[in-house]
XYZ file of C-alpha atoms in Angstrom:
399
model
C 2.533 -18.666 -15.758
C 0.677 -19.877 -18.172
C -2.961 -19.714 -17.863
C -5.453 -22.930 -18.191
C -7.804 -23.656 -21.171
C -10.158 -22.049 -19.144
C -8.874 -19.559 -18.746
C -7.641 -18.679 -22.458
C -11.128 -19.382 -22.887
C -13.117 -16.523 -21.255
C -13.815 -13.625 -22.500
C -13.123 -11.386 -19.786
C -10.148 -12.351 -18.685
C -6.768 -11.235 -20.024
C -4.998 -12.611 -22.651
C -1.563 -14.167 -21.672
C 0.680 -13.894 -24.492
C 3.976 -14.058 -22.658
C 4.375 -10.182 -22.967
C 4.402 -8.156 -20.096
C 0.401 -6.968 -19.019
C 0.215 -2.708 -19.052
C -1.642 -1.449 -16.512
C -4.078 0.519 -18.445
C -5.479 4.093 -18.406
C -8.890 2.828 -16.389
C -6.570 1.270 -13.572
C -4.754 4.520 -12.966
C -7.583 6.647 -13.437
C -9.319 4.103 -10.011
C -5.695 5.102 -8.412
C -6.713 9.051 -8.305
C -9.934 8.474 -6.213
C -6.711 6.525 -3.716
C -4.783 9.498 -3.624
C -7.400 11.492 -2.075
C -8.133 8.457 0.318
C -4.368 9.054 1.108
C -5.023 12.919 1.547
C -7.649 12.527 4.163
C -6.053 9.999 6.232
C -2.739 11.726 6.683
C -4.716 15.017 7.499
C -6.719 12.734 9.734
C -3.178 11.518 11.719
C -2.070 15.143 11.782
C -5.220 16.020 13.636
C -4.883 13.824 16.300
C -1.660 12.963 17.066
C -2.979 10.901 20.158
C -3.181 6.957 20.801
C -6.830 7.041 19.777
C -6.209 8.816 16.337
C -3.064 6.723 15.409
C -5.312 2.984 15.841
C -8.287 4.966 13.924
C -6.381 6.193 11.348
C -4.542 2.536 11.582
C -7.514 1.137 10.912
C -9.300 3.365 8.364
C -5.892 2.691 6.097
C -6.591 -0.531 6.389
C -9.333 -0.640 4.826
C -8.011 1.948 2.099
C -5.621 -0.089 1.378
C -7.350 -3.456 0.943
C -10.198 -2.402 -0.594
C -7.446 -1.137 -3.605
C -5.810 -4.721 -3.011
C -8.211 -6.778 -3.885
C -9.477 -4.457 -7.127
C -5.714 -4.780 -8.376
C -5.975 -8.684 -8.274
C -9.217 -8.481 -9.885
C -7.831 -6.295 -13.012
C -4.151 -8.736 -13.317
C -6.790 -11.470 -13.718
C -9.982 -9.759 -15.760
C -8.309 -7.391 -18.611
C -10.001 -3.577 -18.209
C -10.290 -2.381 -21.625
C -13.337 -4.942 -21.815
C -16.432 -2.871 -21.069
C -18.147 -4.466 -18.510
C -14.709 -4.478 -16.223
C -14.405 -0.934 -17.351
C -17.564 -0.458 -16.120
C -17.328 -1.924 -13.047
C -13.598 -0.086 -12.471
C -15.818 3.246 -12.871
C -18.207 1.715 -10.204
C -15.842 0.629 -7.276
C -14.041 4.360 -8.207
C -17.303 5.623 -7.295
C -17.929 3.768 -4.530
C -14.079 4.987 -3.706
C -14.631 8.475 -3.868
C -17.183 8.649 -1.282
C -15.423 6.121 1.172
C -12.822 8.650 0.441
C -14.825 11.839 1.675
C -16.314 9.873 4.738
C -12.843 9.643 6.018
C -12.875 11.927 8.564
C -15.749 10.945 10.154
C -15.909 7.178 9.956
C -14.902 7.452 13.662
C -18.086 9.671 13.911
C -21.243 10.851 12.353
C -20.447 9.437 9.490
C -19.596 5.909 9.937
C -22.479 4.155 8.220
C -21.990 5.832 5.082
C -17.900 4.731 5.490
C -19.417 1.440 6.048
C -21.757 1.326 3.855
C -19.244 2.258 0.449
C -16.960 0.044 1.796
C -18.641 -3.018 1.885
C -20.139 -2.262 -1.508
C -16.903 -2.005 -3.256
C -15.686 -5.230 -1.843
C -18.824 -7.499 -1.387
C -20.649 -5.817 -4.580
C -16.939 -6.240 -6.377
C -16.738 -9.643 -6.238
C -20.341 -10.454 -6.518
C -20.188 -9.477 -9.937
C -16.830 -11.346 -10.840
C -18.890 -14.562 -9.640
C -21.566 -14.285 -11.270
C -20.000 -13.664 -14.610
C -17.215 -16.652 -14.048
C -18.913 -20.105 -15.018
C -18.994 -22.304 -12.061
C -16.566 -24.999 -13.455
C -13.585 -22.064 -13.928
C -10.586 -22.205 -12.206
C -11.413 -19.151 -10.268
C -14.655 -19.573 -9.406
C -14.416 -21.543 -6.913
C -11.391 -18.972 -5.176
C -13.818 -16.151 -6.041
C -16.611 -18.156 -4.355
C -14.491 -18.205 -1.068
C -13.180 -14.892 -1.569
C -17.268 -13.668 -1.580
C -17.791 -15.711 1.589
C -14.835 -14.340 3.736
C -16.166 -10.816 2.147
C -19.558 -11.044 3.621
C -18.591 -12.552 6.723
C -16.221 -9.046 7.611
C -19.013 -6.891 6.013
C -20.959 -8.020 9.237
C -18.590 -6.722 11.579
C -17.939 -3.379 9.223
C -21.731 -3.098 9.035
C -22.080 -3.577 12.337
C -19.323 -1.686 13.855
C -21.117 1.435 12.097
C -23.927 1.344 14.572
C -22.463 0.490 17.695
C -20.863 2.788 20.369
C -17.176 4.775 19.396
C -15.363 2.327 22.209
C -16.865 -1.410 20.472
C -16.513 0.636 16.699
C -12.603 -0.180 16.356
C -12.564 -3.968 17.794
C -15.435 -5.045 15.522
C -13.573 -3.224 12.383
C -10.740 -4.792 13.380
C -11.901 -8.627 13.178
C -13.467 -7.056 9.860
C -9.953 -5.825 8.369
C -7.875 -9.298 10.062
C -11.054 -11.355 8.421
C -10.084 -10.405 4.674
C -6.463 -9.312 5.760
C -5.457 -12.941 7.089
C -8.665 -15.431 5.258
C -5.756 -14.555 1.760
C -2.815 -16.495 3.758
C -4.495 -19.726 4.125
C -6.399 -19.596 1.132
C -9.484 -18.606 2.116
C -10.464 -21.437 3.750
C -14.479 -22.517 4.448
C -16.355 -25.532 5.376
C -18.191 -27.462 2.281
C -15.756 -25.364 0.255
C -11.922 -26.219 0.966
C -9.774 -23.533 -0.009
C -7.470 -22.520 -2.873
C -3.696 -23.302 -3.416
C -1.646 -19.949 -4.188
C -0.650 -22.004 -6.800
C -3.495 -21.913 -9.095
C -3.760 -17.581 -8.678
C -1.870 -17.456 -12.080
C -0.668 -13.762 -12.013
C 0.969 -11.700 -13.840
C 3.960 -10.258 -11.966
C 5.306 -7.674 -14.229
C 1.655 -6.532 -13.781
C 1.549 -6.700 -10.037
C 4.688 -4.826 -9.414
C 3.697 -2.461 -10.723
C 0.724 -2.066 -9.930
C 1.990 -1.273 -6.469
C 5.009 0.421 -7.850
C 1.867 3.231 -9.049
C 0.280 3.366 -5.279
C 3.695 3.939 -3.618
C 4.192 6.915 -6.323
C 0.485 8.065 -5.521
C 1.670 8.904 -1.956
C 4.968 10.091 -3.145
C 2.987 12.617 -4.636
C 0.341 13.205 -1.808
C 3.524 13.759 0.495
C 4.493 16.626 -2.074
C 0.991 18.023 -2.143
C 0.917 18.290 1.367
C 4.104 20.000 2.035
C 3.732 22.261 -0.848
C 0.172 22.657 0.939
C 2.126 23.659 3.955
C 4.722 25.959 2.777
C 1.934 28.190 0.416
C 0.206 28.484 4.179
C 3.112 30.211 5.536
C 3.087 33.705 6.158
C 7.228 34.514 6.356
C 9.352 31.875 3.969
C 12.386 32.646 5.684
C 15.790 30.891 5.960
C 14.372 28.042 8.352
C 11.449 27.816 6.281
C 13.877 27.091 3.611
C 16.019 24.871 5.224
C 11.996 22.741 6.073
C 11.541 22.724 3.317
C 14.235 21.298 1.794
C 14.749 18.735 5.015
C 10.514 17.561 4.183
C 10.980 17.244 -0.137
C 14.680 15.151 0.236
C 13.479 13.031 2.520
C 10.372 12.063 0.236
C 13.028 11.888 -2.311
C 15.041 9.415 -0.055
C 11.866 6.969 0.209
C 11.794 7.580 -3.186
C 15.751 5.721 -4.185
C 15.180 3.660 -1.202
C 12.182 1.796 -3.764
C 12.628 2.563 -6.867
C 16.991 3.093 -7.230
C 17.688 0.104 -4.901
C 14.679 -2.585 -6.117
C 11.952 -1.776 -7.833
C 13.114 -3.792 -11.306
C 14.489 -6.559 -9.177
C 11.115 -7.521 -8.002
C 9.072 -8.233 -11.379
C 11.789 -10.455 -11.878
C 11.452 -12.235 -7.954
C 7.561 -11.902 -9.133
C 8.456 -13.705 -12.520
C 10.651 -16.319 -12.024
C 8.996 -17.471 -8.515
C 7.381 -21.569 -9.137
C 4.763 -19.817 -6.717
C 4.086 -16.180 -8.447
C 0.167 -16.157 -6.343
C 2.068 -16.255 -2.476
C 4.942 -14.313 -3.611
C 2.651 -11.962 -4.843
C 0.504 -11.477 -1.690
C 3.085 -11.037 0.061
C 3.519 -8.325 -2.029
C 0.308 -6.776 -0.898
C 0.650 -7.384 2.747
C 4.423 -5.886 2.503
C 3.390 -2.510 0.913
C 0.602 -1.800 2.941
C 3.069 -1.196 5.737
C 5.283 0.615 3.037
C 2.832 3.253 2.145
C 1.528 3.737 5.444
C 5.442 5.113 6.599
C 5.011 7.379 3.455
C 2.282 8.656 5.405
C 2.839 9.254 8.840
C 6.418 10.377 6.874
C 3.938 13.812 5.132
C 2.732 14.167 8.724
C 6.615 14.043 9.815
C 6.915 16.795 7.043
C 3.697 19.039 7.480
C 4.914 19.707 11.231
C 8.416 20.508 10.369
C 7.243 23.176 8.198
C 4.872 24.148 10.515
C 6.949 24.247 13.259
C 10.558 24.093 12.734
C 12.456 25.920 15.302
C 10.029 24.939 18.326
C 11.155 21.641 21.137
C 8.939 19.021 19.974
C 5.892 17.522 21.442
C 6.963 14.010 22.498
C 3.802 13.319 20.019
C 5.062 15.759 17.541
C 8.906 14.016 17.366
C 7.323 10.694 17.220
C 5.108 11.479 14.614
C 8.703 12.541 12.894
C 10.526 9.926 13.269
C 7.750 7.044 13.093
C 7.040 7.806 9.277
C 10.860 6.468 8.252
C 10.953 4.393 10.763
C 7.848 2.606 10.116
C 9.026 2.348 6.199
C 12.642 1.056 6.682
C 10.658 -1.715 8.276
C 8.551 -2.271 5.057
C 11.304 -1.498 3.094
C 13.182 -4.203 4.943
C 11.177 -7.203 4.812
C 9.793 -6.068 1.152
C 14.183 -6.827 0.220
C 13.917 -9.802 2.155
C 10.816 -10.664 -0.341
C 12.971 -9.749 -3.484
C 16.259 -10.983 -1.956
C 16.129 -13.373 0.622
C 18.016 -10.247 2.901
C 16.835 -8.093 5.275
C 19.209 -5.468 4.680
C 21.626 -4.585 7.030
C 21.445 -0.862 5.655
C 18.018 -1.106 7.327
C 18.646 -2.622 10.596
C 21.633 0.415 11.436
C 18.908 3.103 9.855
C 16.068 2.355 12.473
C 18.256 1.744 15.270
C 20.328 5.572 14.533
C 16.113 6.573 14.052
C 15.118 5.529 16.869
C 18.035 6.753 18.442
C 17.090 10.729 17.381
C 14.343 10.732 19.466
C 15.877 10.356 23.179
C 17.068 13.773 21.500
C 13.860 15.809 21.742
C 14.428 17.590 25.147
C 17.982 19.516 23.434
C 16.494 19.230 19.462
C 14.393 21.319 17.646
C 11.869 19.740 15.533
C 14.075 20.824 12.031
C 17.148 19.428 14.004
C 15.570 16.255 13.926
C 13.658 16.434 10.577
C 17.465 17.137 9.171
C 19.042 13.813 11.034
C 16.197 11.698 9.970
C 16.739 12.764 6.472
C 20.151 12.299 5.916
C 20.044 9.243 8.028
C 17.765 7.779 4.621
C 19.916 9.202 2.147
C 23.000 8.005 3.599
C 21.071 4.642 3.573
C 19.514 5.085 -0.082
C 23.768 5.349 -1.030
C 24.097 2.552 0.575
C 22.044 0.547 -1.199
C 22.557 1.796 -4.393
C 26.096 0.659 -4.519
C 25.274 -2.841 -3.499
C 22.287 -2.685 -6.338
C 25.222 -1.979 -9.184
C 27.436 -4.672 -7.595
C 24.100 -6.869 -7.047
C 23.731 -5.503 -11.602
C 27.758 -6.127 -12.400
C 28.064 -9.595 -11.029
C 24.737 -10.327 -13.096
C 26.239 -8.796 -16.200
C 29.375 -11.682 -15.668
C 27.263 -14.179 -14.805
C 24.945 -14.134 -18.296
C 28.324 -12.715 -20.496
């Protein structure tokens, strides 16, 4: 979508010349902190595989994702090569490092450190942008509404850090709802109105590429975690090597289902939409689910390497299967947005994976891991063939 005249004149905005806006080095540098955050979350979940641990990890994951997502929109609109924006990204990166370091103790002794660092990211970044935009700029009303909603959420983040842990979860869930749901409705506020997604003149290729980069970050963390667990194993016998192969191929299958079947088409979907802002927002909501599946999948990979021949406790079995199921759920919604339909393969795959949990009384961890792995690989092959058919048909139509 072409930018308005106001956007062209502002020196900090990306200059839209019809070319694909490239992802800059400073954005990739910013992502490194989130690789650390994903590692922190997977380790927290691995050490607390109970209802409380799952709920806490889920809340912290949404905070991590929202901090990244809102920053991603800034770098889509504003040019990270400008010193003013580059300095902002460096400041957010530093705060993100503090936030990530505090994640394991966010529901304990480091609650206030986590909350303050997170609020500083969200409110500080948005306040800076508001201060740099002229009052009559097309993006200014949107950022003023955004700042108000982030300030409302900040009250709950900070208050949650200073109450009893049982109340903290409730207050932080309210904060997440403010930040996650408000964009869906255009950040509505009395007296300030609401934003329209049609006014969000995003660059589709850049947004899709940024989401893809985070998927790579999460998959990379899964491989690093697998390697670290293998390194700690005392005996690298055939069983451990089979467990390694299952963990590696599961990660490959997740990569295949995303990059091998839909990533290029995603960019095209945003660019051809008459409301790219809405499609871009959908992409961010969906990727929160997709990457959560990868994080849980990394926990499953660690479990199969650490206990391949043991009969898995129910918590371990659920974690082993939940990662692929969550990933398929997110992938199904993603492909519904990209292609306009939910892939039948994903529904069948999810049913097969859920059936594997019923084998807990008779199967060991390694067997269950291989069943999940083979299911994901089969789905990747299935979706890959469909992709080739779609592209061949597209070539024939344009020939």
